[in-house]
Structures are given as structure tokens and as C-alpha cells.
CSV table of C-alpha atoms in Angstrom, one decimal:
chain,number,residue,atom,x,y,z
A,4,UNK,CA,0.0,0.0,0.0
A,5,UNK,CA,1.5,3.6,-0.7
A,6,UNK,CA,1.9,5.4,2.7
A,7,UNK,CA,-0.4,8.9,2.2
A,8,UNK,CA,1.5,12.2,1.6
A,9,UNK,CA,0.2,13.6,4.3
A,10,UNK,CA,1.5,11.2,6.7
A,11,UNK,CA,3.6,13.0,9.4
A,12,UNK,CA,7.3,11.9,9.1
A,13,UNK,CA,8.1,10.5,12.8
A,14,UNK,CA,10.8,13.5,14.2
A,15,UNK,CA,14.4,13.2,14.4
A,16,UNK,CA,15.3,16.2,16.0
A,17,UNK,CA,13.9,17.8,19.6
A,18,UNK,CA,14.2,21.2,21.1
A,19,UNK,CA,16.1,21.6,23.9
A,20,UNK,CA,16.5,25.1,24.3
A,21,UNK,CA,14.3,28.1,23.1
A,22,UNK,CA,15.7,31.1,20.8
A,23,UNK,CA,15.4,33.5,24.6
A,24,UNK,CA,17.8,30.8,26.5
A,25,UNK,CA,20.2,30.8,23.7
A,26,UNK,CA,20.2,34.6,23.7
A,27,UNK,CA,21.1,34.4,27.4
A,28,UNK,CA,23.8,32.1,26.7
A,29,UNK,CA,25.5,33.5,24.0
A,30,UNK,CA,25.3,36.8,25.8
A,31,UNK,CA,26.6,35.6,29.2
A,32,UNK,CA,29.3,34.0,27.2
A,33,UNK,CA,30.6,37.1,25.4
A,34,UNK,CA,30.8,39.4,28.5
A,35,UNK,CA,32.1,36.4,30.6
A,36,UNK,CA,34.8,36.2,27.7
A,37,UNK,CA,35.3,39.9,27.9
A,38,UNK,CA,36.3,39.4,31.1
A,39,UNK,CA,38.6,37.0,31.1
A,40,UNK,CA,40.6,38.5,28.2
A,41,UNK,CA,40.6,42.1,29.7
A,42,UNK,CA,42.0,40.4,32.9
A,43,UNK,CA,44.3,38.6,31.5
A,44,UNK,CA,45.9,41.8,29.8
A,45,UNK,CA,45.7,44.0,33.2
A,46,UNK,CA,47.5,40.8,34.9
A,47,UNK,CA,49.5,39.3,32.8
A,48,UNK,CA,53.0,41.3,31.7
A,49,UNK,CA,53.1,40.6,28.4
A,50,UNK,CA,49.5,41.1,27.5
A,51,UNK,CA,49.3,44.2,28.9
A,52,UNK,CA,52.6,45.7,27.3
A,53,UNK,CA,50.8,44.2,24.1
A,54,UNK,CA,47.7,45.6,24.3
A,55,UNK,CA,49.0,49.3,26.3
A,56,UNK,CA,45.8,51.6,27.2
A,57,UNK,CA,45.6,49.9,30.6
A,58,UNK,CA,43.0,52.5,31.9
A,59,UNK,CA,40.8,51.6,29.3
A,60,UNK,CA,40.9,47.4,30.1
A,61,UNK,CA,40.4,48.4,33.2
A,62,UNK,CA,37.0,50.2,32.4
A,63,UNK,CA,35.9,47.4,30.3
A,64,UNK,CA,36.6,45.0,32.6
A,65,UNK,CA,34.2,47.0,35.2
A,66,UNK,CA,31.8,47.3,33.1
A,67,UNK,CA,31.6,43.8,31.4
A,68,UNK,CA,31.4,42.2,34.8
A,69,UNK,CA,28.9,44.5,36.2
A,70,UNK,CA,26.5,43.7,32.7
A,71,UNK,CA,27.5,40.0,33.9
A,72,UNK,CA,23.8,39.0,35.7
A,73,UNK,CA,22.0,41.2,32.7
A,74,UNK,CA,21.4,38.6,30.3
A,75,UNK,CA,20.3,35.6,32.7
A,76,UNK,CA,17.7,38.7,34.7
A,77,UNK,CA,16.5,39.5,31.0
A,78,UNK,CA,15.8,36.3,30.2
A,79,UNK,CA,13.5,36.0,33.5
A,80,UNK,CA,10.8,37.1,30.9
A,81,UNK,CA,10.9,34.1,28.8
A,82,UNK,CA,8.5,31.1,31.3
A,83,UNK,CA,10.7,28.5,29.6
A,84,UNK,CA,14.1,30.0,30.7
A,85,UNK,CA,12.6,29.9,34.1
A,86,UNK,CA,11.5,26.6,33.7
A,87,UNK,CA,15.2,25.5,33.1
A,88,UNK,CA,16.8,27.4,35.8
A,89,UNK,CA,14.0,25.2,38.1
A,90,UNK,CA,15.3,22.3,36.7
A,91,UNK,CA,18.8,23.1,37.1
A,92,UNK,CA,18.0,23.8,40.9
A,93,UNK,CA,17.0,20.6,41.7
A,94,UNK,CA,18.6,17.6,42.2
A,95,UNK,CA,17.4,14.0,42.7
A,96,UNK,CA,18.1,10.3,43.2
A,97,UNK,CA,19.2,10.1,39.8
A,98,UNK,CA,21.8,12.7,39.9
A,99,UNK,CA,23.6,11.3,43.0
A,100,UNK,CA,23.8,8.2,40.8
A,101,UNK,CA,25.5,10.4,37.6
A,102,UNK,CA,27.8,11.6,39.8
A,103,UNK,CA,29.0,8.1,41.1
A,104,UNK,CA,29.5,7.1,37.7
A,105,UNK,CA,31.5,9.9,36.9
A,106,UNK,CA,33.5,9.8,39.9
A,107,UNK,CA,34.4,5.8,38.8
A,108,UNK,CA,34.3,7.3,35.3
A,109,UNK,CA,31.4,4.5,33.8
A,110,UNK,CA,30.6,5.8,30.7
A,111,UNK,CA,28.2,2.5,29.7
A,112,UNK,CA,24.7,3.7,28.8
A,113,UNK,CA,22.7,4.1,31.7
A,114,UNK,CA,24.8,4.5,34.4
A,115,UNK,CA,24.7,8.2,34.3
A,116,UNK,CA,21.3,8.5,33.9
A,117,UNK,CA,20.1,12.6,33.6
A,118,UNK,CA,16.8,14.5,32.7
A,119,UNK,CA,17.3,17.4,30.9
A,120,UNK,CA,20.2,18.4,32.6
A,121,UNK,CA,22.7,16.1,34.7
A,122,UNK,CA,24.2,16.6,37.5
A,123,UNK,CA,27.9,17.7,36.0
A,124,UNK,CA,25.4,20.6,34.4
A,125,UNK,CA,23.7,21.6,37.3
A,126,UNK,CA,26.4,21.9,39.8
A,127,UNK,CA,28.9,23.5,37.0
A,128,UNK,CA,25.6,26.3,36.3
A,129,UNK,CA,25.1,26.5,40.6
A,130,UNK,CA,28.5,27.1,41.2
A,131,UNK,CA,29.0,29.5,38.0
A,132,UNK,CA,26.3,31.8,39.5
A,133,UNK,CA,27.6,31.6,43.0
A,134,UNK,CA,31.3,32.7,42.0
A,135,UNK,CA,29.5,35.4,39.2
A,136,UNK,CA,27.9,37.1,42.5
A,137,UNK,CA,31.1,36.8,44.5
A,138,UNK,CA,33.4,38.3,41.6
A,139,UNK,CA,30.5,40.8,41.7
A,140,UNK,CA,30.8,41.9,45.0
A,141,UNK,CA,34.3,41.8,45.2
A,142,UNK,CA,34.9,44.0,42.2
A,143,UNK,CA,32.6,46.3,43.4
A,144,UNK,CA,35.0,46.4,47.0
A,145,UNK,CA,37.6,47.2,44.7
A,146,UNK,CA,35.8,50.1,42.1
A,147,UNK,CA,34.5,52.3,45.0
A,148,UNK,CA,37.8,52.2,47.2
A,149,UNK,CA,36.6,55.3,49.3
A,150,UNK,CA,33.1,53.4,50.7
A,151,UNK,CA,34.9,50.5,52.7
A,152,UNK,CA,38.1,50.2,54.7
A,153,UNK,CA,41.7,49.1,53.5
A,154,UNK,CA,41.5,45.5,55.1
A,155,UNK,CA,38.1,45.0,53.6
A,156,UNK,CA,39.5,45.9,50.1
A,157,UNK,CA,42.6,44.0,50.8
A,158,UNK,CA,40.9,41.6,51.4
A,159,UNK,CA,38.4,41.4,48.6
A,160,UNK,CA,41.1,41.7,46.0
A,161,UNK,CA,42.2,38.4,47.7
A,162,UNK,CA,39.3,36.8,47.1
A,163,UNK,CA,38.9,38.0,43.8
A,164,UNK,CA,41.9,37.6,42.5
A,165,UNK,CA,42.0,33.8,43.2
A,166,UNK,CA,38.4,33.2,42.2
A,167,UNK,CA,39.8,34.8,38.9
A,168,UNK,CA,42.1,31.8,38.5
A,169,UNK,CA,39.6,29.0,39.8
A,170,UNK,CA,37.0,30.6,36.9
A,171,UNK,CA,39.5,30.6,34.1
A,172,UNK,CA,40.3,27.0,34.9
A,173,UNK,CA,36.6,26.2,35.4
A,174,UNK,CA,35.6,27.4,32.1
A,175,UNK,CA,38.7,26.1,30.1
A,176,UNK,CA,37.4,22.8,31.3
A,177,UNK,CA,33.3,23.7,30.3
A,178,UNK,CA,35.2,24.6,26.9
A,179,UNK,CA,36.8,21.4,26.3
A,180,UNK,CA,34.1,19.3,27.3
A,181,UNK,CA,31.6,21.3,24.6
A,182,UNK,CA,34.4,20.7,21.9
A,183,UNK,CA,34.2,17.0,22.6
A,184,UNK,CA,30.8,16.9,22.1
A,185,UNK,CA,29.3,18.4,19.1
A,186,UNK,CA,25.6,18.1,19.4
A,187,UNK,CA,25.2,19.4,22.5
A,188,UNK,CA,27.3,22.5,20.8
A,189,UNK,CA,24.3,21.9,18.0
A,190,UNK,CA,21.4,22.2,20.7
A,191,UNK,CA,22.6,25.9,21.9
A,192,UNK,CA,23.7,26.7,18.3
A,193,UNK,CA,20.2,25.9,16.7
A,194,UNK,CA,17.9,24.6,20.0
A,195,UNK,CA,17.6,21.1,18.3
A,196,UNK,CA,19.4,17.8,19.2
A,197,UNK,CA,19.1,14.3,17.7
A,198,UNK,CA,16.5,11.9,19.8
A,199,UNK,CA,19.3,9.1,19.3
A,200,UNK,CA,21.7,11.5,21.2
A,201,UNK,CA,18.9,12.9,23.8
A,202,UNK,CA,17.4,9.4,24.8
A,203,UNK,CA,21.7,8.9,25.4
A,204,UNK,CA,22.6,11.4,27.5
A,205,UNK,CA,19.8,12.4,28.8
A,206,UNK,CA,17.5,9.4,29.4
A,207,UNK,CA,15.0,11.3,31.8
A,208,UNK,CA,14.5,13.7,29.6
A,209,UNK,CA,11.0,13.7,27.9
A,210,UNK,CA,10.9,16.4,25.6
């Protein structure tokens, strides 16, 4: 029998993320990038002879980290942003199990079971927007030097200055492990993954 033209061709692909939570992370990427690179030049020697003007980083730097929590606030409007940043907020049973399996690195299908996000995701975003709020704070210490005491400032450009590192090192590592997989790279790039690769990474997940 010929199958009808108007038969619906069973789906490939599935959304994962929405055009508003791809804004938010591109967005939150390229001032997060802004700051890394403008403090690399104003602490690094030979960046900063390279690139001169130091006055200038320094104001972008202020700047681009105080836009930093912009993007993810803007995208507050959009219900299915908040949706994800509920789901990335809690964690269950299954995630203890993920972790587990990562820590014994089992990569065999379902032993890191995850819904739409795992628990590597969810702790990395957690931890992301802890540190964002610290650097936050801290650099604010640092801008308004007459508001605060010297021990408070000294202080916070401890903190800050360290948590700089830890970041860089952090997102190298995010970086790396989105190079190593390109669909997930396809899913913020476009909002649609492969079922085949949803149903294997993310088994909970019922898009």
C-alpha cells in the first residue's frame, strides 16, 4: 500500500533550548569572555605591554562584569528560561547516581542517567552563579575604594583575584568538554538535538 502524503514523518530532531535561553547564553558567554581577556591583559605582563591603554581594560573590565547577571535577569521574561533554571535547581536520586559514575568514570549507557540536565550541568551552572555574585561583589569592593576600609578591600582583592584563577580554569574545562561533544554545541547553536543522542545522554529527559 503507498503510505499517504500527508502522513507525518516521525521527528528526528527535539528542542532543547528556546531562541530566549540561547540569547542568554550566548550573551553571558561574550561578557564572561570579555572578562577573562581584559584580565588577562591587566594581569598578565606581556599582554598588557601588548595591548598598552591599561585605563581603558580596566573600564571594560568593570563594566563587562557588572553587565555579567544582565542577560540571565532579562531572560527571567521568557517562562521556559525559568523553567530550566528550576530544573537546574534541583537535584534528585538520579543525579547522586550520575555523579557516582562519573566519579568511577562509567561511561556505559545508563549509568549516568540525567533528565534534561545532569548533575555535572547543574552543579557546573550552581557554582558558575555563586562565584559570578562573589566576583560581583568583590569588584565592586575594589571600584569604590573610598566606601569601605583598607583591610576589607585588601581583602576582597584576595578573594577576587584567586576566584579569577579557579574561573579561568573552570571554564577552560566547560570549553573542552563542549568541543568534545558536538551536538550538545548543535542544541545551543540551533535549540535542536538528535532523539538518538537525547534518549543517550539524557535518558530522563521527555521532551
Amino acid at each position: 500500500m503507498t503510505p499517504r502524503l500527508d502522513t507525518p514523518r516521525p521527528a528526528t530532531d527535539v528542542r532543547r533550548f528556546t531562541p530566549a535561553a540561547r540569547r542568554v547564553h550566548r550573551a553571558t558567554a561574550a561578557l564572561m569572555g570579555v572578562c577573562v581577556v581584559t584580565a588577562a591583559c591587566l594581569y598578565v605582563p606581556q599582554l598588557a605591554e601588548l595591548v598598552g591603554r591599561r585605563e581603558l581594560v580596566v573600564r571594560v573590565h568593570e563594566w563587562s562584569g557588572l553587565a555579567l547577571p544582565v542577560p540571565a535577569l532579562a531572560g527571567l521574561a521568557s517562562r521556559a528560561f525559568r523553567r530550566d533554571l528550576r530544573l537546574l535547581n534541583r537535584f534528585g536520586p538520579h543525579d547522586r547516581t550520575w555523579l557516582r559514575a562519573a566519579l568511577r568514570r562509567d561511561r556505559r549507557h545508563g549509568s549516568r542517567p540525567a533528565g534534561k540536565f545532569n548533575a555535572g550541568q547543574k552543579i557546573y551552572a550552581n557554582w558558575l552563579a555563586g562565584a559570578t555574585l562573589v566576583m560581583l561583589g568583590t569588584g565592586l569592593l575594589m571600584w569604590f575604594t573610598d566606601l569601605t576600609p583598607l583591610r576589607w578591600r585588601t581583602s576582597a582583592t584576595f578573594v577576587h583575584d584567586w576566584l579569577a584563577l579557579t574561573l579561568g580554569i573552570v571554564l577552560a574545562a566547560h570549553i573542552g568538554m563542549a568541543l568534545a561533544d558536538p551536538e550538545a554545541r548543535r542544541g545551543l547553536r540551533t535549540g535542536l538535538v538528535t532523539r538518538n543522542w537525547a534518549d543517550r545522554e539524557h535518558s530522563l529527559w521527555r521532551p
